[in-house]
mmCIF file of C-alpha atoms in Angstrom:
data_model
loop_
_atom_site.group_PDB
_atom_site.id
_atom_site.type_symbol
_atom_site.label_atom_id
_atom_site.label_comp_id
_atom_site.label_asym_id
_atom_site.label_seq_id
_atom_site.Cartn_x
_atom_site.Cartn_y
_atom_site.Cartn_z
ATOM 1 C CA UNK A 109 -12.314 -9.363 -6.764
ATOM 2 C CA UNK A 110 -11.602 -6.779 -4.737
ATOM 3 C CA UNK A 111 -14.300 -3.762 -2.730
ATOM 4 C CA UNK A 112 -13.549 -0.425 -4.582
ATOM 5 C CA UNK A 113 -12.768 0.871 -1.610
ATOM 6 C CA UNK A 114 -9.757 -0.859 0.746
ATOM 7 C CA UNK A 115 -11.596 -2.568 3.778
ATOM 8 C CA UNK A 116 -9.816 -2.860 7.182
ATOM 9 C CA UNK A 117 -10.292 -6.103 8.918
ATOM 10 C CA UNK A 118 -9.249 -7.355 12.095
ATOM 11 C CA UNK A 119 -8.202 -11.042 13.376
ATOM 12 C CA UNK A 120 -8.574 -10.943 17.094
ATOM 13 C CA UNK A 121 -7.587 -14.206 18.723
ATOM 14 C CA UNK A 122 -9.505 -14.751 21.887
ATOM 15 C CA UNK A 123 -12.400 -16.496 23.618
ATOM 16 C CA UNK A 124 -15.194 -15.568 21.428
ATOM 17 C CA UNK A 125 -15.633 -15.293 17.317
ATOM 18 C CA UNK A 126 -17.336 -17.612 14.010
ATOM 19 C CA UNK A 127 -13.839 -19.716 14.217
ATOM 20 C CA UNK A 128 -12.034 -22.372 16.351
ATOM 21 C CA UNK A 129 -8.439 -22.119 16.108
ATOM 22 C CA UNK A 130 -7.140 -25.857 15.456
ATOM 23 C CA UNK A 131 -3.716 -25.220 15.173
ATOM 24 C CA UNK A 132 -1.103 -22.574 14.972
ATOM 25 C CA UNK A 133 2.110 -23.128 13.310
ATOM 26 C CA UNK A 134 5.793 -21.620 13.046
ATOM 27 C CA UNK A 135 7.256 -21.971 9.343
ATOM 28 C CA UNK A 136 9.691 -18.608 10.110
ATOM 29 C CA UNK A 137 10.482 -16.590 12.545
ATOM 30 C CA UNK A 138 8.827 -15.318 16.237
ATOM 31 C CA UNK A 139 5.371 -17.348 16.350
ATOM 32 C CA UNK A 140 1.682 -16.111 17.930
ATOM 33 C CA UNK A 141 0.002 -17.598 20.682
ATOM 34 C CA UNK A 142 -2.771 -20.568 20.424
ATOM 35 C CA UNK A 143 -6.120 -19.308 21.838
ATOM 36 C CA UNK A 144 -9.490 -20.861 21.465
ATOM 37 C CA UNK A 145 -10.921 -18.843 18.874
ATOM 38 C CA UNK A 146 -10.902 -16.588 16.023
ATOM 39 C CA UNK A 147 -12.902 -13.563 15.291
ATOM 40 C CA UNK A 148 -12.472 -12.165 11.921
ATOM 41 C CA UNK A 149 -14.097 -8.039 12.082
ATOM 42 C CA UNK A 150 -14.774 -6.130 9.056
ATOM 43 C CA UNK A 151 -14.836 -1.855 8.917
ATOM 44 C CA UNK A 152 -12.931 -1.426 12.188
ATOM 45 C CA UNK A 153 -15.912 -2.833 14.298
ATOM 46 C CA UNK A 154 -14.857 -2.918 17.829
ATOM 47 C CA UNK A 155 -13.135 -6.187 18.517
ATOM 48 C CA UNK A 156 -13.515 -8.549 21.828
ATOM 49 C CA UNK A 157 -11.020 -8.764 24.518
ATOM 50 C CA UNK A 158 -8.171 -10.446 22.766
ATOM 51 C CA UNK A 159 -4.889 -12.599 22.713
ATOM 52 C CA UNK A 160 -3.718 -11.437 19.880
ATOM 53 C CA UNK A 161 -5.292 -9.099 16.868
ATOM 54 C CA UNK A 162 -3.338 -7.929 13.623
ATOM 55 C CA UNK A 163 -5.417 -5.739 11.518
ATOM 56 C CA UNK A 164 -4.878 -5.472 7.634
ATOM 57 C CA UNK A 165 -6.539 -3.690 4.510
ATOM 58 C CA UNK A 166 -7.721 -4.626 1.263
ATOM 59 C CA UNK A 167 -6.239 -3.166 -1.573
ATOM 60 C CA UNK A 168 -5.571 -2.330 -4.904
ATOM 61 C CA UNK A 169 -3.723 -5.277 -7.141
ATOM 62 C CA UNK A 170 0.077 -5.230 -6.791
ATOM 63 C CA UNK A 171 1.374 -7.836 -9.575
ATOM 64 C CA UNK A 172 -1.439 -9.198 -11.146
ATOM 65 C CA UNK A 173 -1.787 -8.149 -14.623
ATOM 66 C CA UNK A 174 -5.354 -7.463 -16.587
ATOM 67 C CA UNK A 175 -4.793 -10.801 -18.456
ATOM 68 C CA UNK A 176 -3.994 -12.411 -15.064
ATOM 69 C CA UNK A 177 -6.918 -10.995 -13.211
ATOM 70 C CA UNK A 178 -9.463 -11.844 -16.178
ATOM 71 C CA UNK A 179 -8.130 -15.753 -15.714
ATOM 72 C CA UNK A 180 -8.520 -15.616 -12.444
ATOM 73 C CA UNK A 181 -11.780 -14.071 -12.356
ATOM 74 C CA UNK A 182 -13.306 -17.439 -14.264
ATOM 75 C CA UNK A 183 -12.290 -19.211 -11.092
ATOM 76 C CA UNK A 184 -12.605 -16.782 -7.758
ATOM 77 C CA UNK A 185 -15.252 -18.119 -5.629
ATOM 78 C CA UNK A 186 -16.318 -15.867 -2.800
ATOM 79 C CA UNK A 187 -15.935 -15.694 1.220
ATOM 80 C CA UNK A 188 -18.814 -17.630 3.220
ATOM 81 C CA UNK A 189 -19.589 -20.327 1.152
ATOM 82 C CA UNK A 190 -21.871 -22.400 3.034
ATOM 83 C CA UNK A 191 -19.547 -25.550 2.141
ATOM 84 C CA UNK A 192 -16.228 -23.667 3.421
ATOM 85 C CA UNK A 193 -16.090 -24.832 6.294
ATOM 86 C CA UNK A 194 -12.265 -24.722 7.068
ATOM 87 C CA UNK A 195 -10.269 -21.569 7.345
ATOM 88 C CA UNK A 196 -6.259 -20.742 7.348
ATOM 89 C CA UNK A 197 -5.112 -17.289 8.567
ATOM 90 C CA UNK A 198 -1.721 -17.277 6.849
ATOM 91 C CA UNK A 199 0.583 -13.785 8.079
ATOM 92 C CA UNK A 200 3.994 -13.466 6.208
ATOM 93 C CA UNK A 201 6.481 -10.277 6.819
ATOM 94 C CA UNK A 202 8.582 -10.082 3.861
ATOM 95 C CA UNK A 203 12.718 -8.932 4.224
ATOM 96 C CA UNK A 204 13.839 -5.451 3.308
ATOM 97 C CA UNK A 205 15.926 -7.042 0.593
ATOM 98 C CA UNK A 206 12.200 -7.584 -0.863
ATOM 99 C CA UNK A 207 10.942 -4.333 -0.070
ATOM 100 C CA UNK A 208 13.739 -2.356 -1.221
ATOM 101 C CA UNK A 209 13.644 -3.960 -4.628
ATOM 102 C CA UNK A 210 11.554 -1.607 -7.740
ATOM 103 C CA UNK A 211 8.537 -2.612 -9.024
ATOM 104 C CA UNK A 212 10.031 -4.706 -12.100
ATOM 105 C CA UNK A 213 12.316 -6.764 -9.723
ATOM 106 C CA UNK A 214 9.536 -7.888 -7.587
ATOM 107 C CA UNK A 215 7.178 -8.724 -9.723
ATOM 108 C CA UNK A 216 9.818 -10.740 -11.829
ATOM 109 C CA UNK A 217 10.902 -12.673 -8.505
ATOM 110 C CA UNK A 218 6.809 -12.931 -7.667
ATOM 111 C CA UNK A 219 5.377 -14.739 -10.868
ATOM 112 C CA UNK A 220 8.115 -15.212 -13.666
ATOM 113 C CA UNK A 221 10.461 -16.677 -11.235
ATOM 114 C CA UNK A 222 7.909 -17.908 -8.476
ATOM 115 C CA UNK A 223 4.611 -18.518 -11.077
ATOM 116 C CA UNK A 224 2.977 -17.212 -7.884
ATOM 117 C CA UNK A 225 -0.244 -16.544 -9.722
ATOM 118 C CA UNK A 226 -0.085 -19.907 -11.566
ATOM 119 C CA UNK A 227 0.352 -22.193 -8.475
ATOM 120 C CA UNK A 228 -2.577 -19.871 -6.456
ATOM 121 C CA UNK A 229 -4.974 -20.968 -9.294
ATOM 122 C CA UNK A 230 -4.034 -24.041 -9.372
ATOM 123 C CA UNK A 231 -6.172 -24.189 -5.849
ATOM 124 C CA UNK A 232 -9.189 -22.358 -7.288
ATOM 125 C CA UNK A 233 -12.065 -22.402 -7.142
ATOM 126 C CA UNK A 234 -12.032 -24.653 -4.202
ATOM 127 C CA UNK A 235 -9.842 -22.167 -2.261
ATOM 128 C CA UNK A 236 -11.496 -18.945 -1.676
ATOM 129 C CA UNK A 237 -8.383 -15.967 -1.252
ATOM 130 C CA UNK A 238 -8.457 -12.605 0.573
ATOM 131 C CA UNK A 239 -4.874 -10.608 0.973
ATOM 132 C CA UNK A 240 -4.848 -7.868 3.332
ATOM 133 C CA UNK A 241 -1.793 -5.340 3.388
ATOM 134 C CA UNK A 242 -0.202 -4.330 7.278
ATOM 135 C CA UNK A 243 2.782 -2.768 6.209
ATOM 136 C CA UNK A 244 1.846 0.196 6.008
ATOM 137 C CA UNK A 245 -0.192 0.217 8.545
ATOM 138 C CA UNK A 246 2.646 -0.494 11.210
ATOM 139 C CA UNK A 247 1.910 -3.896 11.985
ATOM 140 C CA UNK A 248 4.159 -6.150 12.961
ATOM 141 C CA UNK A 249 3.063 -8.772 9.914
ATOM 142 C CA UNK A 250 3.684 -7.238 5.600
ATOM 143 C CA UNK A 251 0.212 -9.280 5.026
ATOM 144 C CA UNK A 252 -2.622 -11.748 6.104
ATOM 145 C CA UNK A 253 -3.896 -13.934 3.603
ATOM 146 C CA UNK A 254 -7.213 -15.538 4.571
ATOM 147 C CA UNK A 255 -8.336 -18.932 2.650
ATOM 148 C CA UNK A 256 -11.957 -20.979 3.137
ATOM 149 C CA UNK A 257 -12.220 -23.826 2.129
ATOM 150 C CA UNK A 258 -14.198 -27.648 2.469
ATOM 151 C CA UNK A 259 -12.730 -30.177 4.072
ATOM 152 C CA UNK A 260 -12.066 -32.519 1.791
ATOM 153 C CA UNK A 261 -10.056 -29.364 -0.079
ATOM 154 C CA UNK A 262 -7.729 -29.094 2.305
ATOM 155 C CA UNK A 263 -5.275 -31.354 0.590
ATOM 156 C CA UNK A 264 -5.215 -29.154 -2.214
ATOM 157 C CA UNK A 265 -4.542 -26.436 -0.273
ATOM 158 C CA UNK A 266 -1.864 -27.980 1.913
ATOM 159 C CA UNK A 267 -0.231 -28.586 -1.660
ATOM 160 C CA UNK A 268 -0.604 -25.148 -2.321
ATOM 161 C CA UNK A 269 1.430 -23.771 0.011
ATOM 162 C CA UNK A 270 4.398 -26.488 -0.240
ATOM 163 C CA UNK A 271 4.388 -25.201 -3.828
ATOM 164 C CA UNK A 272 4.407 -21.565 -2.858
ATOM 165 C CA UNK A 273 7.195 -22.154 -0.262
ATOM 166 C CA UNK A 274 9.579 -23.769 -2.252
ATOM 167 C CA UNK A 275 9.628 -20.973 -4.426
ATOM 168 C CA UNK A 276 12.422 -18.034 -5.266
ATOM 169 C CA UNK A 277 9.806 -15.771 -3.353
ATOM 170 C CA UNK A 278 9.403 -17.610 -0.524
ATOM 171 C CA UNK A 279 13.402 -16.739 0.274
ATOM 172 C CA UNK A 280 12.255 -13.316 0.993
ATOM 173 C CA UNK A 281 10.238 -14.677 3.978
ATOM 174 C CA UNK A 282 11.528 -13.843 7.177
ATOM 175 C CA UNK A 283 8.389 -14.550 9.552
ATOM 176 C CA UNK A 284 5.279 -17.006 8.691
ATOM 177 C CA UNK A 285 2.794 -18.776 10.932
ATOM 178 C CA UNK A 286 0.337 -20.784 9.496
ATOM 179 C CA UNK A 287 -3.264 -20.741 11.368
ATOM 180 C CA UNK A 288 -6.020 -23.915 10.709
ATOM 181 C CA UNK A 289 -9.452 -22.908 11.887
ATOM 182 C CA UNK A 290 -12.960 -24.561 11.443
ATOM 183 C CA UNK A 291 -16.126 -22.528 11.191
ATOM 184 C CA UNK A 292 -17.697 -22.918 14.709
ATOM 185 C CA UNK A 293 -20.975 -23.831 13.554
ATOM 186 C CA UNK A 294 -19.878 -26.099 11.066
ATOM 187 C CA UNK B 214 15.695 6.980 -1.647
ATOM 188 C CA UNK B 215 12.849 5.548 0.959
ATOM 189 C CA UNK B 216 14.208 4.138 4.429
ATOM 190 C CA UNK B 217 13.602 0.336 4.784
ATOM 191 C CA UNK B 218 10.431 0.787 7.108
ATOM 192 C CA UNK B 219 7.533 2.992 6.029
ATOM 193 C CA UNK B 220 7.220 5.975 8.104
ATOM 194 C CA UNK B 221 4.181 7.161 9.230
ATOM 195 C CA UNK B 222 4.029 11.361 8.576
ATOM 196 C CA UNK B 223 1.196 13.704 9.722
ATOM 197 C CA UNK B 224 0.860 17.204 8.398
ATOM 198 C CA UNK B 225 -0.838 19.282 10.967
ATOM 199 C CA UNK B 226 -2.332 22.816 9.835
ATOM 200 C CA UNK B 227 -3.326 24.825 12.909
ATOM 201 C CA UNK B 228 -0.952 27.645 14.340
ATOM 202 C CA UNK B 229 2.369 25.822 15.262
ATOM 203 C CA UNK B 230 4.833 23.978 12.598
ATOM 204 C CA UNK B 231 7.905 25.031 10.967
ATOM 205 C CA UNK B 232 6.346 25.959 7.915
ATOM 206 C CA UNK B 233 3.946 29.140 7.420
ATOM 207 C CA UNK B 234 1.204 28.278 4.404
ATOM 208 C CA UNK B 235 1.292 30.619 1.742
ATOM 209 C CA UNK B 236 -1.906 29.566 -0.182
ATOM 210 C CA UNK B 237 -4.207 26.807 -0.502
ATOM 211 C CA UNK B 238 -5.529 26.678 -3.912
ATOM 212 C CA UNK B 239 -8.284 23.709 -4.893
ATOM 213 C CA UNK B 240 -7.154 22.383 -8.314
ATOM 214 C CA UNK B 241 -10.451 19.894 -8.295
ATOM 215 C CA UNK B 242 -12.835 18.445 -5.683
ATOM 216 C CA UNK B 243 -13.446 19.368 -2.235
ATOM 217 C CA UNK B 244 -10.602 21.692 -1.228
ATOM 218 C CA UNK B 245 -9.173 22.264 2.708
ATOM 219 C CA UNK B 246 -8.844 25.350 4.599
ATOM 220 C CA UNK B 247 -6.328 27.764 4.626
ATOM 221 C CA UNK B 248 -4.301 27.850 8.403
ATOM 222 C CA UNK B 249 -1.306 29.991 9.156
ATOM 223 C CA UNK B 250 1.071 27.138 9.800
ATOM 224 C CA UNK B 251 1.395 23.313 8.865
ATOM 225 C CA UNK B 252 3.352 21.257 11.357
ATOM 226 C CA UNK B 253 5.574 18.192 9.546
ATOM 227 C CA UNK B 254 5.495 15.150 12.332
ATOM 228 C CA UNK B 255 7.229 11.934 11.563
ATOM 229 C CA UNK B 256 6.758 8.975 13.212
ATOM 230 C CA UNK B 257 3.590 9.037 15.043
ATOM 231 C CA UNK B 258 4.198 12.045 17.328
ATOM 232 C CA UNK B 259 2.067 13.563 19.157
ATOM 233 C CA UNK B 260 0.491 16.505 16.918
ATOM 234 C CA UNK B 261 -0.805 20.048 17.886
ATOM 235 C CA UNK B 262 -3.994 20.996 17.866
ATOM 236 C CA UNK B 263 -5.200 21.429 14.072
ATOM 237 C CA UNK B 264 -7.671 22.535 11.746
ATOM 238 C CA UNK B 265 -6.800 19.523 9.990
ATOM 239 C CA UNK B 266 -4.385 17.252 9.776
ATOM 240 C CA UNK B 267 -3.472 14.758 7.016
ATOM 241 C CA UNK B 268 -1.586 11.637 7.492
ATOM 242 C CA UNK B 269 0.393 9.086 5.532
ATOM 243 C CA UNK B 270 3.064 6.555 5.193
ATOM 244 C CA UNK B 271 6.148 6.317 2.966
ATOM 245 C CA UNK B 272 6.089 2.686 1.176
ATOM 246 C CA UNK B 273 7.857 0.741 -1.740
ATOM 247 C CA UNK B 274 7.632 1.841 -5.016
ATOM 248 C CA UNK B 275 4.876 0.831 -6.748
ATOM 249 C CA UNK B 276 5.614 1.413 -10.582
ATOM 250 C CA UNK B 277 9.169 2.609 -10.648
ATOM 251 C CA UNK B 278 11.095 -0.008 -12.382
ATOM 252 C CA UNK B 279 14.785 -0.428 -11.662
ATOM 253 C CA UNK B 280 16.684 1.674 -14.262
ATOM 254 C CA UNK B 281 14.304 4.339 -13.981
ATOM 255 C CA UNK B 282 15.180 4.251 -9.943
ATOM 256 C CA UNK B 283 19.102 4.210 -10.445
ATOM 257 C CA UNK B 284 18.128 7.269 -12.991
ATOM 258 C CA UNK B 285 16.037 9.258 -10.626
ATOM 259 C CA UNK B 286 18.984 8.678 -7.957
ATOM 260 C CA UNK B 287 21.296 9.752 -9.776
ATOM 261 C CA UNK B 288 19.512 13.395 -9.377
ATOM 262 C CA UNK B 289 18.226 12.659 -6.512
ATOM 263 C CA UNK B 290 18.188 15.029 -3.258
ATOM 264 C CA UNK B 291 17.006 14.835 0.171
ATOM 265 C CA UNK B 292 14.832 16.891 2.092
ATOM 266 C CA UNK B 293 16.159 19.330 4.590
ATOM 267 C CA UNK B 294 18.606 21.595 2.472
ATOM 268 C CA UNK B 295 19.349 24.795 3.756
ATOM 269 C CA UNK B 296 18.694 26.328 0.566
ATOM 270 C CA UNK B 297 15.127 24.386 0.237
ATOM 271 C CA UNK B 298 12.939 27.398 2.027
ATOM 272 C CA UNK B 299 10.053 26.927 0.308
ATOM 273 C CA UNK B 300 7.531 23.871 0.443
ATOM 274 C CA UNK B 301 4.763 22.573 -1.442
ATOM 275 C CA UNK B 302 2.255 19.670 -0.390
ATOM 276 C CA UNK B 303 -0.075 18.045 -2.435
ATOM 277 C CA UNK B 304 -2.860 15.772 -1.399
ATOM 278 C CA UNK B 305 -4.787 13.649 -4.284
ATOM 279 C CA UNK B 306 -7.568 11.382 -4.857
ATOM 280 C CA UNK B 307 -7.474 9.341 -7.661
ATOM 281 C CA UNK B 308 -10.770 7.408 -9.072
ATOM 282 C CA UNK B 309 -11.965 3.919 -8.356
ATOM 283 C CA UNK B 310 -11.813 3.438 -12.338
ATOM 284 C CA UNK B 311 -8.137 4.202 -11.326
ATOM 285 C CA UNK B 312 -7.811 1.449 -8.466
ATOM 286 C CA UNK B 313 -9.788 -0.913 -10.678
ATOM 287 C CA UNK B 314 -7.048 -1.445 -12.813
ATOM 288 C CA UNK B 315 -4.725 -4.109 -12.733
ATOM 289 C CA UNK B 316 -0.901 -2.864 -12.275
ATOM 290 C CA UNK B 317 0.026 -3.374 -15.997
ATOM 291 C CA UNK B 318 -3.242 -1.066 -16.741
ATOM 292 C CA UNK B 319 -1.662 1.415 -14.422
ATOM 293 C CA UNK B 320 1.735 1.486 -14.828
ATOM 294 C CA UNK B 321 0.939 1.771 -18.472
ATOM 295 C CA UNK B 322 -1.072 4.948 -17.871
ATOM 296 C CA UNK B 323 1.473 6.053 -15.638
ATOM 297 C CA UNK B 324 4.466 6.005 -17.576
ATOM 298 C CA UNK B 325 3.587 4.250 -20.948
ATOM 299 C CA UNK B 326 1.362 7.417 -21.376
ATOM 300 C CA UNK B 327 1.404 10.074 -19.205
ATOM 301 C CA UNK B 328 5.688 9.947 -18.720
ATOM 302 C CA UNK B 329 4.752 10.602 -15.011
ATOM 303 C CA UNK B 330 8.543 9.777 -13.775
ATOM 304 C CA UNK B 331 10.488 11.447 -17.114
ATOM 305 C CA UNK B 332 8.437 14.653 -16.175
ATOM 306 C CA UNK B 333 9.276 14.347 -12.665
ATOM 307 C CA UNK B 334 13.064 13.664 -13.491
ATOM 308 C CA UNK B 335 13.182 17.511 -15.234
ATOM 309 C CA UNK B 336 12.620 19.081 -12.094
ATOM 310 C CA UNK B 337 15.070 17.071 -10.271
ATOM 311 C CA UNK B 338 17.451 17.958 -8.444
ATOM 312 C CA UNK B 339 16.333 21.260 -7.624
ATOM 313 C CA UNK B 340 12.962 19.993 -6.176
ATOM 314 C CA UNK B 341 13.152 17.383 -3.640
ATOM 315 C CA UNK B 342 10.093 15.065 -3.125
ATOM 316 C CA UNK B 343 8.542 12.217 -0.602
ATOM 317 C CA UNK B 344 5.359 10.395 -1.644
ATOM 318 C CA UNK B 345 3.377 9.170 1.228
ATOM 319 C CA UNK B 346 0.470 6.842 0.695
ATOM 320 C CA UNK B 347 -2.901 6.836 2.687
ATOM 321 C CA UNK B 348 -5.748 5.391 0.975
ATOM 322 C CA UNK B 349 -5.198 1.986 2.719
ATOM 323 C CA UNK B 350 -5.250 3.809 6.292
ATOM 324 C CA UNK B 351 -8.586 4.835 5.607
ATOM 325 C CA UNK B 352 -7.422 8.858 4.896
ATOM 326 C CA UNK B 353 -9.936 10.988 2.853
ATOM 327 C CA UNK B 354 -6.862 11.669 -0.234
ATOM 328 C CA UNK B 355 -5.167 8.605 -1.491
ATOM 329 C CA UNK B 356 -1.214 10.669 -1.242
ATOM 330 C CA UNK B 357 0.151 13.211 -0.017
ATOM 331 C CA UNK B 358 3.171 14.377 -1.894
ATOM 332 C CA UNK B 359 5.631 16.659 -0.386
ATOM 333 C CA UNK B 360 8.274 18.855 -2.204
ATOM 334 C CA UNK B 361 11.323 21.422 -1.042
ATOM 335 C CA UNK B 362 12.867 23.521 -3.284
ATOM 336 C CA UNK B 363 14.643 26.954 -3.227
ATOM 337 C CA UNK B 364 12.422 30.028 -4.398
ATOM 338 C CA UNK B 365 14.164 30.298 -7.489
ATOM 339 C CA UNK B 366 13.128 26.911 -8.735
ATOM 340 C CA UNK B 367 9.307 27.449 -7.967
ATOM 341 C CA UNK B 368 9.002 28.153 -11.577
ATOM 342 C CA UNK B 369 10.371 24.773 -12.319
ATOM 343 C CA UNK B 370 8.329 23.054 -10.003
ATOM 344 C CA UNK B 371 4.924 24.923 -11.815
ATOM 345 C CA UNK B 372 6.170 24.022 -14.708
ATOM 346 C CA UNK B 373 6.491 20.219 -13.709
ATOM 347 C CA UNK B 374 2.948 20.549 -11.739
ATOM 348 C CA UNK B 375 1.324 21.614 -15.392
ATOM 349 C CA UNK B 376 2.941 18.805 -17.825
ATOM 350 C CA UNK B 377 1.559 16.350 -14.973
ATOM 351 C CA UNK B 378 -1.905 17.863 -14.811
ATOM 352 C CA UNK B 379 -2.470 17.514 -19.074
ATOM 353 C CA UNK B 380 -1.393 14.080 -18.655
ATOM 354 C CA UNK B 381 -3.897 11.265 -19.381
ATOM 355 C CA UNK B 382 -2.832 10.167 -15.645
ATOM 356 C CA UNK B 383 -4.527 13.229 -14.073
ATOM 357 C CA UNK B 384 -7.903 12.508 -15.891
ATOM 358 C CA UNK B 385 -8.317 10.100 -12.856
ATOM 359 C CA UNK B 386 -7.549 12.164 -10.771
ATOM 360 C CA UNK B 387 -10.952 13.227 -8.991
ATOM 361 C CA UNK B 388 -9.656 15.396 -6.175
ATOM 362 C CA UNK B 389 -6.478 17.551 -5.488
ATOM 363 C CA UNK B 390 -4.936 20.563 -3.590
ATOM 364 C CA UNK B 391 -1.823 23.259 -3.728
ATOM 365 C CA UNK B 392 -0.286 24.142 -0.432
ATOM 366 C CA UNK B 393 2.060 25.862 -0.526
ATOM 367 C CA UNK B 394 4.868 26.744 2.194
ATOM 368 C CA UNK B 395 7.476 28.931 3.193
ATOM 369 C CA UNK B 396 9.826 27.663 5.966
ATOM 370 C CA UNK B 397 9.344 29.958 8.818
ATOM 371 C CA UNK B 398 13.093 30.148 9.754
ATOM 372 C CA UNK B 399 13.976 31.613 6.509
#
């Protein structure tokens, strides 16, 4: 699910880049900046003049169990379908109460109090997931999640996240914008 | 036991830095070069000019569970005690077999089998540790863990150093070094 090795990628909002940027929206805290469109760089590839760029890594799992990842694994479609067409660029920054919290007391709040896993699956396969880390990188964001999807998934997706949001988790959210794009040569 | 944001730290080894290396022995893989002095820079300061320099960030715990942190802070001490004059740091670089895993997988290696924080505990208080993490920023070890003690509890800390190294942990580990330090005030 995941490269062996933890791949840096950069969102720089600008003029140029594969995505249009539909909407951008507030759900917490300070917001980011509409600009025409997206450009999503793998490996720390120069980026284009930009509005805005946050820059995150893959990673290693976090929560997810080996029974959890096998489950999921039946159902993970990849990035760049030809069909996902529609994109969301989703950054969260969690509170300290959440980051001061061990191991056991976040994953409890993440999937035996939230079901975090269980709702994202719920979406799959149609969604297609990527979760890059920025906290420790210094970034003003904890993580950007990237989704693809068609359109006609969207729905589901949208569903997705009011699930995910009404959750115990989701109190630990201090800042979350919410970013629709379409593939520009879709 | 960690402050609230991660803290970026870079360990410089050139001719300045408050600490005068001792020895740099290679325990496996590709080892680093001895320098008279490492420099300890927190925060993203600017660093001296090195032979190399390693750099990392302190970051939630990632397998400590909660009664196993209230136990280690119990014994707990901080870095910086006068008494504290000698140093060691220790870079590793675990497997991908290692990073493959899902968290139960690890954890379960981690303390299930290897008792990785009940060994660590025996040497506490008199050794003092920070655990910075830099595979996500792209560094060539995946930590770089940091230790103060007095010179009459360096044969504690070997001690701890060898029941870590026969655990079942360490056969994933792929790469490691042992710097070690003497402060250069003492």
């Amino acid at each position: 699910m995941y490269p062996e090795s933890p791949l840096i990628v950069t969102f720089a909002a600008g003029t140029s880049g594969a995505w249009f940027i539909d909407s951008v929206e507030t759900v917490a805290g300070a917001g980011l900046p509409w600009a025409p469109r997206l450009a999503v760089i793998e490996g720390g590839a120069p980026t284009p003049p930009s509005l805005w760029r946050l820059a995150g890594t893959t990673s290693n799992l976090r929560y997810t169990m080996a029974a959890e990842r096998a489950a999921m694994g039946a159902v993970t479609e990849g990035l760049g379908r030809a069909a996902a067409t529609r994109a969301a660029l989703i950054p969260i920054t969690k509170s300290p109460a959440w980051w001061a919290m061990a191991q056991d007391e976040r994953r409890a709040v993440f999937e035996e109090q939230s079901r975090h896993i269980r709702i994202g699956m719920e979406a799959m396969p149609a969604v297609a997931r990527r979760l890059h880390h920025c906290r420790d990188l210094g970034g003003e964001f904890d993580f950007l999640t990237w989704f693809e999807f068609a359109p006609e998934h969207e729905p589901a997706f949208d569903r997705m996240l009011a699930s995910l949001r009404a959750t115990p988790e989701w109190r630990y959210v201090l800042r979350e914008t919410d970013i629709r794009l379409t593939r520009a040569d879709a």
